[in-house]
mmCIF file of C-alpha atoms and ligand atoms in Angstrom:
data_model
loop_
_atom_site.group_PDB
_atom_site.id
_atom_site.type_symbol
_atom_site.label_atom_id
_atom_site.label_comp_id
_atom_site.label_asym_id
_atom_site.label_seq_id
_atom_site.Cartn_x
_atom_site.Cartn_y
_atom_site.Cartn_z
ATOM 1 C CA MET A 173 29.457 8.802 -75.242
ATOM 2 C CA SER A 174 31.397 10.619 -77.957
ATOM 3 C CA GLU A 175 32.293 8.266 -80.799
ATOM 4 C CA PRO A 176 34.296 10.032 -83.488
ATOM 5 C CA ASP A 177 34.955 8.308 -86.786
ATOM 6 C CA PRO A 178 38.609 7.146 -86.898
ATOM 7 C CA VAL A 179 39.220 9.216 -90.017
ATOM 8 C CA ALA A 180 38.403 12.177 -87.759
ATOM 9 C CA LEU A 181 41.222 11.125 -85.439
ATOM 10 C CA ASN A 182 44.288 13.306 -85.644
ATOM 11 C CA PRO A 183 46.233 11.854 -88.639
ATOM 12 C CA SER A 184 49.564 12.356 -86.935
ATOM 13 C CA ASP A 185 48.312 10.377 -83.892
ATOM 14 C CA LEU A 186 47.230 7.548 -86.194
ATOM 15 C CA ALA A 187 50.589 7.614 -87.976
ATOM 16 C CA ARG A 188 52.431 7.548 -84.648
ATOM 17 C CA ALA A 189 50.282 4.661 -83.364
ATOM 18 C CA ARG A 190 51.017 2.683 -86.541
ATOM 19 C CA GLU A 191 54.721 3.368 -86.180
ATOM 20 C CA LEU A 192 54.704 2.217 -82.531
ATOM 21 C CA ILE A 193 53.018 -1.035 -83.596
ATOM 22 C CA ARG A 194 55.445 -1.711 -86.429
ATOM 23 C CA ALA A 195 58.532 -0.928 -84.355
ATOM 24 C CA ALA A 196 57.556 -3.010 -81.313
ATOM 25 C CA GLU A 197 59.036 -6.461 -80.957
ATOM 26 C CA ARG A 198 56.959 -7.212 -77.889
ATOM 27 C CA VAL A 199 53.330 -6.156 -77.797
ATOM 28 C CA ALA A 200 51.000 -6.711 -74.825
ATOM 29 C CA VAL A 201 47.295 -5.991 -75.196
ATOM 30 C CA LEU A 202 44.637 -5.497 -72.512
ATOM 31 C CA THR A 203 40.980 -5.519 -73.535
ATOM 32 C CA GLY A 204 37.731 -4.900 -71.664
ATOM 33 C CA ALA A 205 33.994 -4.925 -72.298
ATOM 34 C CA GLY A 206 34.274 -2.012 -74.784
ATOM 35 C CA ILE A 207 35.819 -4.156 -77.523
ATOM 36 C CA SER A 208 32.781 -6.448 -77.400
ATOM 37 C CA ALA A 209 30.213 -3.643 -77.173
ATOM 38 C CA GLU A 210 29.882 -3.574 -80.961
ATOM 39 C CA SER A 211 29.268 -7.324 -81.002
ATOM 40 C CA GLY A 212 26.161 -6.557 -78.963
ATOM 41 C CA ILE A 213 27.496 -7.960 -75.673
ATOM 42 C CA PRO A 214 26.016 -5.858 -72.904
ATOM 43 C CA THR A 215 28.142 -4.547 -70.064
ATOM 44 C CA PHE A 216 27.327 -5.819 -66.597
ATOM 45 C CA ARG A 217 24.936 -2.932 -65.980
ATOM 46 C CA GLU A 218 23.261 -3.210 -69.363
ATOM 47 C CA ALA A 219 22.712 -6.926 -68.770
ATOM 48 C CA GLN A 220 20.449 -6.120 -65.838
ATOM 49 C CA THR A 221 17.211 -6.028 -67.798
ATOM 50 C CA GLY A 222 13.800 -7.686 -67.417
ATOM 51 C CA HIS A 223 13.573 -10.243 -64.631
ATOM 52 C CA TRP A 224 17.169 -9.602 -63.583
ATOM 53 C CA ALA A 225 16.806 -5.817 -63.211
ATOM 54 C CA ARG A 226 15.965 -6.310 -59.521
ATOM 55 C CA PHE A 227 19.452 -7.596 -58.763
ATOM 56 C CA ARG A 228 22.822 -5.927 -58.434
ATOM 57 C CA PRO A 229 25.625 -7.761 -60.341
ATOM 58 C CA GLU A 230 27.400 -8.266 -57.010
ATOM 59 C CA ASP A 231 24.354 -10.197 -55.798
ATOM 60 C CA LEU A 232 24.549 -12.618 -58.724
ATOM 61 C CA ALA A 233 28.253 -12.870 -59.490
ATOM 62 C CA SER A 234 29.694 -13.717 -56.095
ATOM 63 C CA PRO A 235 30.466 -16.818 -54.047
ATOM 64 C CA ALA A 236 27.909 -15.700 -51.449
ATOM 65 C CA ALA A 237 25.180 -15.444 -54.106
ATOM 66 C CA TYR A 238 26.011 -18.928 -55.368
ATOM 67 C CA ARG A 239 25.835 -20.393 -51.867
ATOM 68 C CA ARG A 240 22.532 -18.631 -51.217
ATOM 69 C CA ASP A 241 20.767 -19.578 -54.448
ATOM 70 C CA PRO A 242 22.848 -21.763 -56.787
ATOM 71 C CA GLU A 243 19.940 -22.404 -59.151
ATOM 72 C CA MET A 244 19.199 -18.714 -59.715
ATOM 73 C CA VAL A 245 22.863 -17.839 -60.307
ATOM 74 C CA TRP A 246 23.191 -20.804 -62.658
ATOM 75 C CA GLN A 247 20.210 -19.622 -64.700
ATOM 76 C CA TRP A 248 21.557 -16.063 -64.926
ATOM 77 C CA TYR A 249 24.823 -17.420 -66.338
ATOM 78 C CA ALA A 250 22.959 -19.779 -68.671
ATOM 79 C CA GLY A 251 21.246 -16.712 -70.190
ATOM 80 C CA ARG A 252 24.536 -14.819 -70.540
ATOM 81 C CA ALA A 253 26.186 -17.889 -72.100
ATOM 82 C CA ARG A 254 23.358 -18.089 -74.672
ATOM 83 C CA ASP A 255 23.684 -14.349 -75.496
ATOM 84 C CA VAL A 256 27.416 -14.706 -76.064
ATOM 85 C CA GLN A 257 26.964 -17.775 -78.239
ATOM 86 C CA ALA A 258 24.536 -15.825 -80.417
ATOM 87 C CA ALA A 259 27.036 -12.949 -80.838
ATOM 88 C CA ALA A 260 29.986 -12.859 -83.244
ATOM 89 C CA PRO A 261 33.473 -11.321 -83.102
ATOM 90 C CA ASN A 262 33.752 -7.847 -84.695
ATOM 91 C CA PRO A 263 36.591 -6.301 -86.765
ATOM 92 C CA GLY A 264 38.332 -5.199 -83.529
ATOM 93 C CA HIS A 265 38.697 -8.816 -82.355
ATOM 94 C CA THR A 266 39.785 -9.899 -85.838
ATOM 95 C CA ALA A 267 42.436 -7.180 -86.076
ATOM 96 C CA LEU A 268 44.027 -8.353 -82.813
ATOM 97 C CA ALA A 269 44.174 -11.934 -84.103
ATOM 98 C CA GLU A 270 45.918 -10.569 -87.198
ATOM 99 C CA LEU A 271 48.382 -8.544 -85.133
ATOM 100 C CA GLU A 272 49.254 -11.727 -83.240
ATOM 101 C CA ARG A 273 50.071 -13.497 -86.504
ATOM 102 C CA ARG A 274 52.462 -10.665 -87.410
ATOM 103 C CA LYS A 275 54.212 -10.414 -84.049
ATOM 104 C CA GLY A 276 54.323 -14.149 -83.210
ATOM 105 C CA GLU A 277 55.984 -14.977 -79.899
ATOM 106 C CA GLY A 278 56.359 -11.327 -78.923
ATOM 107 C CA PHE A 279 52.594 -10.975 -78.595
ATOM 108 C CA LEU A 280 50.226 -11.505 -75.675
ATOM 109 C CA LEU A 281 46.562 -10.579 -75.326
ATOM 110 C CA ALA A 282 45.125 -10.399 -71.806
ATOM 111 C CA THR A 283 41.377 -9.866 -71.700
ATOM 112 C CA GLN A 284 39.002 -9.081 -68.865
ATOM 113 C CA ASN A 285 36.130 -10.289 -71.014
ATOM 114 C CA VAL A 286 34.465 -13.605 -70.371
ATOM 115 C CA ASP A 287 32.662 -13.751 -73.719
ATOM 116 C CA GLY A 288 35.220 -15.918 -75.569
ATOM 117 C CA LEU A 289 35.064 -13.682 -78.657
ATOM 118 C CA HIS A 290 38.852 -13.241 -78.908
ATOM 119 C CA ALA A 291 39.345 -17.008 -79.185
ATOM 120 C CA ARG A 292 36.529 -17.245 -81.710
ATOM 121 C CA ALA A 293 38.250 -14.511 -83.778
ATOM 122 C CA GLY A 294 41.416 -16.648 -83.863
ATOM 123 C CA SER A 295 43.528 -15.269 -80.992
ATOM 124 C CA GLU A 296 45.725 -17.989 -79.463
ATOM 125 C CA ARG A 297 48.321 -16.156 -77.418
ATOM 126 C CA LEU A 298 45.426 -15.249 -75.148
ATOM 127 C CA ILE A 299 44.893 -15.059 -71.398
ATOM 128 C CA GLU A 300 41.299 -14.842 -70.185
ATOM 129 C CA LEU A 301 41.944 -13.181 -66.835
ATOM 130 C CA HIS A 302 38.336 -13.443 -65.655
ATOM 131 C CA GLY A 303 37.525 -16.849 -67.138
ATOM 132 C CA ASN A 304 35.035 -17.838 -69.832
ATOM 133 C CA LEU A 305 31.231 -17.901 -69.816
ATOM 134 C CA ALA A 306 31.169 -20.858 -72.185
ATOM 135 C CA GLN A 307 32.719 -23.124 -69.557
ATOM 136 C CA ALA A 308 31.805 -24.658 -66.210
ATOM 137 C CA ARG A 309 34.344 -25.808 -63.663
ATOM 138 C CA CYS A 310 34.260 -27.942 -60.569
ATOM 139 C CA GLU A 311 34.107 -26.208 -57.204
ATOM 140 C CA ARG A 312 36.474 -28.796 -55.761
ATOM 141 C CA CYS A 313 38.759 -30.420 -58.349
ATOM 142 C CA ALA A 314 40.490 -29.013 -61.444
ATOM 143 C CA HIS A 315 37.818 -30.218 -63.907
ATOM 144 C CA VAL A 316 36.807 -27.665 -66.592
ATOM 145 C CA GLN A 317 34.264 -28.468 -69.306
ATOM 146 C CA PRO A 318 32.042 -26.796 -71.919
ATOM 147 C CA TRP A 319 28.942 -25.154 -70.412
ATOM 148 C CA PRO A 320 26.239 -27.829 -70.092
ATOM 149 C CA GLY A 321 23.546 -25.912 -71.945
ATOM 150 C CA GLU A 322 20.779 -28.381 -71.084
ATOM 151 C CA ALA A 323 21.193 -28.039 -67.299
ATOM 152 C CA THR A 324 18.735 -25.737 -65.508
ATOM 153 C CA ALA A 325 20.530 -26.131 -62.166
ATOM 154 C CA PRO A 326 24.195 -26.758 -61.264
ATOM 155 C CA PRO A 327 25.003 -30.381 -62.185
ATOM 156 C CA PRO A 328 27.508 -32.567 -60.343
ATOM 157 C CA CYS A 329 31.139 -32.749 -61.476
ATOM 158 C CA PRO A 330 31.589 -35.857 -63.646
ATOM 159 C CA VAL A 331 35.006 -36.447 -62.053
ATOM 160 C CA CYS A 332 34.500 -35.998 -58.311
ATOM 161 C CA GLY A 333 30.772 -35.421 -57.783
ATOM 162 C CA ALA A 334 31.082 -31.934 -56.252
ATOM 163 C CA THR A 335 29.010 -29.105 -57.774
ATOM 164 C CA LEU A 336 29.919 -27.387 -61.057
ATOM 165 C CA ARG A 337 29.987 -23.560 -61.231
ATOM 166 C CA PRO A 338 30.541 -20.991 -63.991
ATOM 167 C CA ASN A 339 34.242 -20.771 -64.920
ATOM 168 C CA VAL A 340 34.478 -17.048 -64.204
ATOM 169 C CA VAL A 341 36.116 -14.915 -61.542
ATOM 170 C CA TRP A 342 33.467 -13.535 -59.175
ATOM 171 C CA PHE A 343 33.384 -10.391 -57.068
ATOM 172 C CA GLY A 344 35.642 -10.934 -54.083
ATOM 173 C CA GLU A 345 37.665 -13.710 -55.752
ATOM 174 C CA TYR A 346 41.319 -13.637 -56.776
ATOM 175 C CA LEU A 347 42.412 -13.951 -60.387
ATOM 176 C CA PRO A 348 44.147 -17.265 -61.196
ATOM 177 C CA SER A 349 47.726 -16.498 -60.150
ATOM 178 C CA ALA A 350 49.465 -18.147 -63.134
ATOM 179 C CA ALA A 351 47.357 -16.100 -65.575
ATOM 180 C CA LEU A 352 48.014 -12.879 -63.703
ATOM 181 C CA GLU A 353 51.749 -13.488 -63.391
ATOM 182 C CA ALA A 354 52.144 -14.325 -67.094
ATOM 183 C CA SER A 355 50.280 -11.132 -67.972
ATOM 184 C CA GLN A 356 52.366 -9.017 -65.603
ATOM 185 C CA LEU A 357 55.564 -10.392 -67.131
ATOM 186 C CA ALA A 358 54.384 -9.678 -70.683
ATOM 187 C CA PHE A 359 53.360 -6.107 -69.843
ATOM 188 C CA ALA A 360 56.593 -5.423 -67.937
ATOM 189 C CA GLN A 361 58.652 -6.606 -70.935
ATOM 190 C CA ALA A 362 56.514 -5.018 -73.658
ATOM 191 C CA ASP A 363 57.833 -2.293 -75.961
ATOM 192 C CA LEU A 364 54.210 -1.379 -76.551
ATOM 193 C CA ALA A 365 50.974 -1.968 -74.638
ATOM 194 C CA LEU A 366 47.557 -1.425 -76.213
ATOM 195 C CA VAL A 367 44.737 -0.738 -73.747
ATOM 196 C CA ILE A 368 41.384 -1.168 -75.448
ATOM 197 C CA GLY A 369 37.814 -0.687 -74.248
ATOM 198 C CA THR A 370 38.433 -0.917 -70.542
ATOM 199 C CA SER A 371 37.401 1.618 -67.928
ATOM 200 C CA SER A 372 40.689 0.795 -66.141
ATOM 201 C CA LEU A 373 38.906 0.675 -62.798
ATOM 202 C CA VAL A 374 39.066 -3.032 -61.986
ATOM 203 C CA GLU A 375 42.329 -4.134 -60.366
ATOM 204 C CA PRO A 376 44.704 -5.852 -60.801
ATOM 205 C CA ALA A 377 44.170 -5.730 -64.590
ATOM 206 C CA ALA A 378 44.012 -1.927 -64.596
ATOM 207 C CA SER A 379 47.624 -1.688 -63.441
ATOM 208 C CA LEU A 380 49.093 -3.894 -66.190
ATOM 209 C CA PRO A 381 49.860 -1.001 -68.603
ATOM 210 C CA LEU A 382 51.619 0.859 -65.792
ATOM 211 C CA LEU A 383 54.174 -1.984 -65.750
ATOM 212 C CA THR A 384 54.917 -1.250 -69.412
ATOM 213 C CA LEU A 385 55.447 2.456 -68.710
ATOM 214 C CA ARG A 386 57.686 1.627 -65.769
ATOM 215 C CA GLY A 387 59.744 -0.662 -68.021
ATOM 216 C CA GLY A 388 60.279 2.148 -70.538
ATOM 217 C CA GLY A 389 57.653 0.958 -73.063
ATOM 218 C CA ALA A 390 54.889 2.983 -74.699
ATOM 219 C CA VAL A 391 51.145 2.692 -74.050
ATOM 220 C CA THR A 392 48.411 3.458 -76.588
ATOM 221 C CA GLU A 393 44.850 3.713 -75.260
ATOM 222 C CA ILE A 394 41.868 3.106 -77.566
ATOM 223 C CA ASN A 395 38.637 4.248 -75.934
ATOM 224 C CA PRO A 396 36.031 6.846 -76.945
ATOM 225 C CA ASP A 397 35.975 8.056 -73.338
ATOM 226 C CA GLN A 398 38.615 9.216 -70.878
ATOM 227 C CA THR A 399 39.694 6.783 -68.160
ATOM 228 C CA PRO A 400 41.909 7.052 -65.054
ATOM 229 C CA ILE A 401 44.971 6.064 -67.122
ATOM 230 C CA SER A 402 44.301 8.502 -69.985
ATOM 231 C CA ALA A 403 46.556 11.141 -68.476
ATOM 232 C CA LEU A 404 49.441 8.674 -68.161
ATOM 233 C CA VAL A 405 49.473 7.024 -71.571
ATOM 234 C CA THR A 406 51.846 7.784 -74.453
ATOM 235 C CA LEU A 407 49.049 8.108 -76.994
ATOM 236 C CA ARG A 408 45.255 8.209 -76.858
ATOM 237 C CA LEU A 409 43.007 7.307 -79.794
ATOM 238 C CA ALA A 410 39.460 8.400 -78.949
ATOM 239 C CA GLY A 411 37.460 6.063 -81.164
ATOM 240 C CA ARG A 412 35.709 2.721 -81.344
ATOM 241 C CA ALA A 413 37.860 -0.395 -81.218
ATOM 242 C CA SER A 414 36.153 -1.959 -84.247
ATOM 243 C CA GLN A 415 37.134 1.029 -86.393
ATOM 244 C CA VAL A 416 40.458 2.119 -84.917
ATOM 245 C CA LEU A 417 42.126 -1.315 -84.752
ATOM 246 C CA PRO A 418 41.632 -2.218 -88.437
ATOM 247 C CA ALA A 419 42.781 1.302 -89.352
ATOM 248 C CA LEU A 420 45.992 0.804 -87.357
ATOM 249 C CA LEU A 421 46.840 -2.356 -89.281
ATOM 250 C CA GLU A 422 46.102 -0.941 -92.741
ATOM 251 C CA ASP A 423 49.217 -1.153 -94.945
ATOM 252 C CA TYR A 424 50.975 -3.350 -92.359
ATOM 253 C CA VAL A 425 52.288 -6.257 -94.410
HETATM 254 P P1 NAD B 784 33.645 -1.436 -68.389
HETATM 255 O O1 NAD B 784 32.221 -1.731 -68.761
HETATM 256 O O2 NAD B 784 33.954 -0.970 -67.033
HETATM 257 O O3 NAD B 784 34.253 -0.345 -69.390
HETATM 258 C C1 NAD B 784 34.062 -0.430 -70.769
HETATM 259 C C2 NAD B 784 34.929 0.645 -71.423
HETATM 260 O O4 NAD B 784 34.830 0.489 -72.823
HETATM 261 C C3 NAD B 784 34.526 2.077 -71.096
HETATM 262 O O5 NAD B 784 35.663 2.804 -70.703
HETATM 263 C C4 NAD B 784 33.972 2.598 -72.419
HETATM 264 O O6 NAD B 784 34.262 3.987 -72.617
HETATM 265 C C5 NAD B 784 34.722 1.757 -73.427
HETATM 266 N N1 NAD B 784 34.051 1.545 -74.701
HETATM 267 C C6 NAD B 784 32.722 1.487 -74.978
HETATM 268 N N2 NAD B 784 32.497 1.226 -76.258
HETATM 269 C C7 NAD B 784 33.719 1.101 -76.836
HETATM 270 C C8 NAD B 784 34.159 0.815 -78.155
HETATM 271 N N3 NAD B 784 33.285 0.587 -79.158
HETATM 272 N N4 NAD B 784 35.495 0.752 -78.403
HETATM 273 C C9 NAD B 784 36.381 0.981 -77.406
HETATM 274 N N5 NAD B 784 36.016 1.257 -76.153
HETATM 275 C C10 NAD B 784 34.708 1.301 -75.852
HETATM 276 O O7 NAD B 784 34.456 -2.766 -68.760
HETATM 277 P P2 NAD B 784 35.793 -3.388 -68.161
HETATM 278 O O8 NAD B 784 36.826 -2.331 -68.002
HETATM 279 O O9 NAD B 784 36.062 -4.565 -68.987
HETATM 280 O O10 NAD B 784 35.405 -3.865 -66.682
HETATM 281 C C11 NAD B 784 34.163 -4.484 -66.412
HETATM 282 C C12 NAD B 784 34.209 -5.869 -65.772
HETATM 283 O O11 NAD B 784 33.017 -6.555 -66.189
HETATM 284 C C13 NAD B 784 35.344 -6.735 -66.226
HETATM 285 O O12 NAD B 784 35.879 -7.302 -65.097
HETATM 286 C C14 NAD B 784 34.735 -7.829 -67.127
HETATM 287 O O13 NAD B 784 35.193 -9.113 -66.768
HETATM 288 C C15 NAD B 784 33.265 -7.782 -66.857
HETATM 289 N N6 NAD B 784 32.428 -7.806 -68.101
HETATM 290 C C16 NAD B 784 32.780 -8.536 -69.202
HETATM 291 C C17 NAD B 784 31.989 -8.500 -70.366
HETATM 292 C C18 NAD B 784 32.375 -9.322 -71.580
HETATM 293 O O14 NAD B 784 32.913 -10.406 -71.436
HETATM 294 N N7 NAD B 784 32.132 -8.828 -72.810
HETATM 295 C C19 NAD B 784 30.863 -7.709 -70.406
HETATM 296 C C20 NAD B 784 30.520 -6.989 -69.249
HETATM 297 C C21 NAD B 784 31.317 -7.036 -68.111
HETATM 298 ZN ZN1 ZN B 785 35.327 -32.221 -59.517
#
């Protein structure tokens, strides 16, 4: 992967990106695994090490896998939840929390990440499209609770007695419709969308920035690599989120 230093980014691109941020009243942000890469959170593929290397993610993160072997799936998530707890937000997460404070109600951050690092960095106008690893939810009722770290197998729901499961969206499952609709509205109304650290392959999140373009807004992509939306965006900053985002907010008071 090419990872240029942000100072090596074209200065006029940086200046234009800063101007777009300052001028926008409504800003919608989409993040993916790339913004957490520098916090040491592995991508799905990278997470398949050691004992788990024999499995495909689809065979662990799906309703069928959970039905087949709930204990194994539970233990895989317990390990991921521990990894995430041991990690910390990086300057990319912090910069987005700062941008939210400047834009107030005109700001929304939709993330595909399940690591909870945006919330830990202080983001509040936040939609976790794919759920959160640090939580379990009931398979039957609406109960959501912190991940029961001591459990080595899925415990019963304290409310209704059905089985708890990780509070994440699995392969083959729909995103929670309220979360998706709120995100779609924010991107459709945004003057500016920032698309950060996502391969823009996983729908329906990948299409969110297209709603901004269709509504006449601008889209800035921050990713060291090209993605399927690179050719469509207003501006591309080919650098790491943890360096580019703080640089974009420099001098913004
Ligand atoms: P992805 O792994 O498909 O793509 C990551 C993207 O980030 C790539 O395009 C890569 O070029 C870019 N990238 C890498 N390092 C970067 C950096 N320092 N700064 C900016 N960009 C960087 O991730 P995705 O698009 O989020 O889709 C994967 C799916 O897997 C999602 O649905 C997500 O829920 C899940 N997932 C989440 C986590 C997490 O919570 N941190 C981790 C792994 C997978
Ligand atoms: Zn329940």
